[in-house]
Amino acid sequence: MSTTMTSPKRTGSTTPDLLTAGQLPKFTGLAALVVSIAVAAGLLALLQSANVTSVVAVGALLFLLSMFILSTAVEGVRKAKDRLAKYVVTGFFLVALAPLISVIWGTIANGMARFDGVFFTWSMRNVLGEGGGAIHAIWGTLIITGIATLISVPIGLLTAIYLVEYSNNGKLGASIRFFVDVMTGIPSIVAGLFAYTIFSMIFGAGHKSGISGAVALSILMIPTVVRSTEEMLRIVPNELREASYALGVPKWRTILKVVLPTSIAGIITGVVLAIARVIGETAPLLVTASITSSMNLDPSQHPMATLPVFVYNQYMYAPGIDTAAYHARAWAGALTLILIVMGLNAIGRFIAWKFAPKAGR
Amino acid sequence: MSKRIEIKDLDIYYGKFHAVKSVNMTIEPRAVTAFIGSSGCGKSTVLRSLNRMHEVIPGAYVDGQVLLDGVDLYAPNVDPVRVRRQVGMVFQRPNPFPTMSIKENILAGVRLNNARISKSAADELVEKSLKGANLWNEVKDRLDRPGSGLSGGQQQRLCIARAIAVEPDVILMDEPCSALDPISTLAIEDLIKDLKEEYTVVIVTHNMQQAARVSDQTAFFNLKAHGQPGELIEMGPTEKIFHNPDQKATEDYITGRFG
Ligand SMILES: Nc1ncnc2c1ncn2[C@@H]1O[C@H](COP(=O)(O)OP(=O)(O)O)[C@@H](O)[C@H]1O
Ligand SMILES: [Mg+2]
């Protein structure tokens, strides 16, 4: 490196407004959007091909084009590109959101008709045509997912603890992790057939029960619980474990009193999300717990109705007459299921927020 | 309370890697012993072998003896958990338990070991330990707040209070001030000078002024070359190591000619 290096010329240093640049007024974006949509609607109406999709698509293109030109003229190319990127990203986000919103909207619109007191107090016993409800299916869903949770959480939690705290990245740990990965990929119908076969072998062919459904769901749930718990345990800083060991606390107690409390919020959230994932499973329950029109609160024997299978059943096996009543019940069941899943997600988030270690003063 | 540590022919390994070679030294009770030396020469490794924290790392082991008042910590029938109750440790980064209040942090050593303790005894222990760590006046009004809400220096003193609450004989500190500002560092250094009235204190530091300020004895570690095991070069009264060391390597390090 030579000592007589010349610094690049600072040509602009005499210009007084080096730091300022033109700026579009705040409302420009909104105005351009409204105008673009209006122009697109007008043009397409002239061509007689105006519908929601085409107007939105053409309007969006017009908007991008006009904003880019406007911004280039007033603010410069760099800012124009920045705006373009921002609008494109926002646009794709809205596109991604559209199916979600339309699913929720469709379910609410179709489901509200039968989202009534009868729906939540009646089963389908002796109901033909209108009336009837899903209380038997709601109870079935709660019982079966409840049992599946009771099975999956201890197994999943202990497996994750083994993997993180005891396996020392050994061979056993690696193979467990491999099988958990494989389990994650099991198609749900296979889990159902597996549980059905096992129970049929033990209790006789054609066995149908809530508990066999719960076992099928556990097969789907365990890997999720292991994975999420493992992740939560791994982010507990090693320093906390060492701090505990240095106080003369044995390892198992350190795990119980330091590691788990530190990560409990994340673990519970993971469990709740795992429940939310399996609660809508249909195929494995169809072959294990099957469907019935009556209330069955005994998981050990006889078919047990569940919400997803109820929805399937109401929709697929609606007879030729009163079809609308069956479809309305199916939608109300779907709405109930979505609300339960949303509720579970909300609970998960609440727990994560409530139990997270706080740094407050 | 305070106990003497004798290290005899101690070799320390991480799996196949020979980290520290044949250390022999005596650490006096009621005194502060400082470990100095360049990064990676094995100061932390030696320190962690004094309360059997070294073996917490998978594959890590030692060969040799560490005698605590004549009892070999590595004898086959010695329980490492019991060793750690007598030889406490403070880490480089303050690590109070985030789920616990200040008070619970102090009581962690007792409570986590499931010992029953009456409320009055607990309050007494909390006050005594916090006073011992020069922290009582700053936190006495917020004992039920989370320990993680304190400043870095306060958190480190909380960790010291937590360590002395289990009434150990020895306190090991691994660069306890390296994450702290100068004011907090001074507070910790004052505390270290107080602690030696009752405990055997061993401190690792990369700050030579700090070693000169707080320690009575200084041990200088060095590493011949990268990948070679670290070694104890010489040990003696701090005064002598800093002004009149026997070894050329020590003098070079002290005067800043390498490392
Ligand atoms: N957990 C570990 N696994 C393997 N090697 C380690 C581990 N910790 C430290 N070492 C190695 O041991 C040697 C001594 O490290 P350390 O005691 O941390 O040095 P110092 O505290 O003096 O900076 C270094 O070569 C370091 O790379
Ligand atoms: Mg170190």
XYZ file of C-alpha atoms in Angstrom, chain A residues 37-277:
241
model
C -58.003 -0.220 -9.680
C -60.551 2.236 -11.060
C -58.722 2.495 -14.402
C -58.392 -1.286 -14.602
C -62.107 -1.716 -13.858
C -63.024 0.867 -16.507
C -60.771 -0.647 -19.170
C -61.901 -4.186 -18.522
C -65.540 -3.109 -18.479
C -65.029 -1.633 -21.956
C -63.554 -4.951 -23.057
C -66.447 -6.675 -21.289
C -64.169 -8.950 -19.299
C -64.352 -7.337 -15.878
C -64.377 -9.684 -12.894
C -62.763 -9.513 -9.473
C -59.651 -11.491 -10.427
C -58.903 -9.653 -13.643
C -59.516 -6.214 -12.092
C -57.246 -6.975 -9.149
C -54.505 -8.409 -11.377
C -54.525 -5.615 -13.958
C -54.974 -2.988 -11.238
C -51.981 -4.333 -9.330
C -49.805 -4.199 -12.465
C -50.929 -0.651 -13.233
C -50.234 0.327 -9.649
C -46.697 -1.104 -9.720
C -45.954 0.568 -13.038
C -47.322 3.978 -12.056
C -45.627 3.981 -8.667
C -42.311 2.999 -10.220
C -42.503 5.788 -12.804
C -43.690 8.371 -10.278
C -41.055 7.428 -7.741
C -38.263 7.382 -10.327
C -39.240 10.852 -11.422
C -39.522 12.353 -7.939
C -37.352 10.243 -5.643
C -34.742 8.628 -7.880
C -34.134 5.115 -9.153
C -32.865 3.634 -5.877
C -35.974 4.577 -3.951
C -38.181 3.489 -6.837
C -36.630 0.020 -6.781
C -37.062 -0.067 -3.024
C -40.742 0.747 -3.386
C -41.177 -1.836 -6.130
C -39.665 -4.550 -3.940
C -41.815 -3.541 -0.982
C -45.055 -3.606 -2.987
C -44.240 -6.926 -4.664
C -43.446 -8.599 -1.334
C -46.589 -7.204 0.275
C -48.607 -8.322 -2.735
C -47.407 -11.905 -2.528
C -48.117 -11.932 1.184
C -51.702 -10.923 0.439
C -51.914 -13.620 -2.247
C -50.733 -16.191 0.302
C -53.293 -14.943 2.781
C -56.190 -15.177 0.329
C -56.845 -18.943 0.531
C -56.697 -18.866 4.316
C -59.201 -16.064 4.520
C -61.486 -17.635 1.963
C -61.433 -20.974 3.817
C -62.351 -19.281 7.070
C -64.947 -17.148 5.370
C -66.478 -20.082 3.547
C -66.634 -22.180 6.704
C -68.247 -19.413 8.704
C -70.741 -18.595 5.961
C -71.797 -22.210 5.503
C -71.377 -23.318 9.091
C -73.377 -20.634 10.909
C -76.701 -22.086 9.695
C -76.439 -25.031 12.064
C -74.072 -23.532 14.645
C -76.852 -23.593 17.195
C -77.925 -25.014 20.539
C -79.267 -28.229 19.036
C -75.953 -28.867 17.320
C -74.144 -28.787 20.650
C -76.675 -30.813 22.644
C -77.898 -33.520 20.261
C -76.210 -36.542 18.827
C -77.305 -38.082 15.511
C -79.116 -40.942 17.182
C -82.408 -41.612 15.347
C -82.042 -38.386 13.384
C -82.993 -38.419 9.747
C -83.036 -35.201 7.751
C -83.036 -31.956 9.718
C -82.105 -31.437 13.376
C -79.490 -33.543 15.140
C -76.092 -32.449 16.335
C -72.497 -33.361 16.924
C -72.204 -33.555 20.688
C -71.204 -37.224 20.418
C -68.473 -36.308 17.927
C -67.240 -33.397 20.049
C -66.914 -35.657 23.081
C -65.256 -38.312 20.948
C -62.706 -35.831 19.625
C -61.957 -34.564 23.131
C -61.587 -38.075 24.562
C -59.491 -39.475 21.727
C -57.122 -36.498 21.454
C -56.945 -36.369 25.240
C -55.797 -39.979 25.435
C -53.430 -39.464 22.497
C -51.892 -36.540 24.402
C -51.556 -38.609 27.573
C -49.710 -41.269 25.578
C -47.560 -38.956 23.464
C -46.391 -36.374 25.972
C -44.537 -38.665 28.411
C -42.985 -40.698 25.584
C -42.072 -37.633 23.541
C -40.774 -35.643 26.503
C -38.612 -38.442 27.864
C -37.250 -39.256 24.408
C -36.293 -35.618 23.890
C -34.659 -35.492 27.327
C -32.685 -38.602 26.483
C -31.583 -37.163 23.157
C -30.479 -33.808 24.535
C -29.252 -34.605 28.022
C -28.016 -38.180 27.962
C -27.193 -39.441 24.483
C -23.929 -37.446 24.134
C -24.485 -37.605 20.375
C -23.828 -41.345 20.509
C -25.017 -44.069 18.154
C -28.253 -44.781 20.010
C -29.153 -41.090 19.979
C -28.446 -40.831 16.263
C -30.595 -43.857 15.460
C -33.458 -42.609 17.639
C -33.296 -39.299 15.851
C -33.375 -41.134 12.512
C -36.455 -43.137 13.466
C -38.202 -40.055 14.777
C -37.590 -38.445 11.401
C -38.983 -41.497 9.666
C -42.029 -41.416 11.940
C -42.629 -37.782 11.031
C -43.105 -38.893 7.442
C -45.578 -41.704 8.105
C -48.788 -41.039 6.154
C -51.628 -40.740 8.637
C -53.661 -43.521 7.020
C -50.741 -45.888 7.615
C -50.728 -44.972 11.295
C -54.445 -45.723 11.338
C -54.082 -49.086 9.630
C -51.224 -49.958 11.965
C -53.278 -49.237 15.083
C -56.287 -51.014 13.619
C -54.234 -54.118 12.809
C -52.610 -54.245 16.236
C -55.934 -53.909 18.057
C -57.593 -56.443 15.752
C -54.811 -58.915 16.473
C -55.256 -58.535 20.210
C -59.008 -58.053 20.570
C -60.315 -59.839 17.510
C -60.911 -58.829 13.926
C -62.964 -55.735 13.260
C -62.138 -54.076 16.568
C -63.311 -50.476 16.706
C -62.664 -48.251 19.696
C -61.686 -44.787 20.811
C -58.444 -46.009 22.272
C -57.257 -47.522 18.993
C -57.901 -44.113 17.425
C -55.891 -42.493 20.202
C -52.999 -44.882 19.543
C -53.104 -44.024 15.835
C -53.006 -40.315 16.665
C -50.124 -40.826 19.138
C -48.042 -42.336 16.356
C -48.488 -39.083 14.482
C -48.042 -36.919 17.558
C -44.970 -38.448 19.210
C -42.425 -37.338 16.584
C -43.762 -33.772 16.645
C -43.543 -33.643 20.421
C -40.013 -35.107 20.388
C -38.829 -32.633 17.802
C -40.303 -29.510 19.369
C -39.238 -30.500 22.889
C -35.742 -31.335 21.679
C -35.430 -27.916 20.121
C -36.613 -26.217 23.301
C -34.188 -28.190 25.488
C -31.308 -27.398 23.167
C -31.767 -23.661 23.491
C -31.433 -23.838 27.284
C -27.927 -22.399 27.716
C -25.374 -24.915 28.888
C -24.212 -22.338 31.417
C -27.379 -22.906 33.435
C -26.728 -26.632 33.641
C -23.137 -25.955 34.687
C -24.269 -23.389 37.255
C -26.500 -26.036 38.745
C -23.843 -28.773 38.714
C -21.414 -26.332 40.340
C -23.849 -25.997 43.252
C -23.600 -29.733 43.787
C -26.949 -30.544 42.200
C -27.125 -34.002 40.586
C -27.858 -34.229 36.892
C -31.408 -35.568 37.081
C -32.369 -32.847 39.520
C -30.735 -30.241 37.319
C -32.897 -31.425 34.428
C -36.023 -31.456 36.570
C -35.528 -28.171 38.403
C -33.477 -26.026 36.044
C -33.656 -27.245 32.451
C -37.360 -28.102 32.300
C -38.634 -24.990 34.112
C -36.518 -22.820 31.838
C -37.958 -24.399 28.708
C -41.447 -25.302 29.916
C -43.239 -22.546 28.027
C -41.820 -23.675 24.704
C -42.459 -27.324 25.488
C -46.108 -26.757 26.348
C -46.561 -24.608 23.279
C -45.085 -27.413 21.172
C -47.438 -29.942 22.753
C -50.470 -27.738 22.176
C -49.506 -27.227 18.538
C -48.996 -30.981 18.167
C -52.524 -31.525 19.514
C -53.865 -28.920 17.121
C -52.222 -30.795 14.271
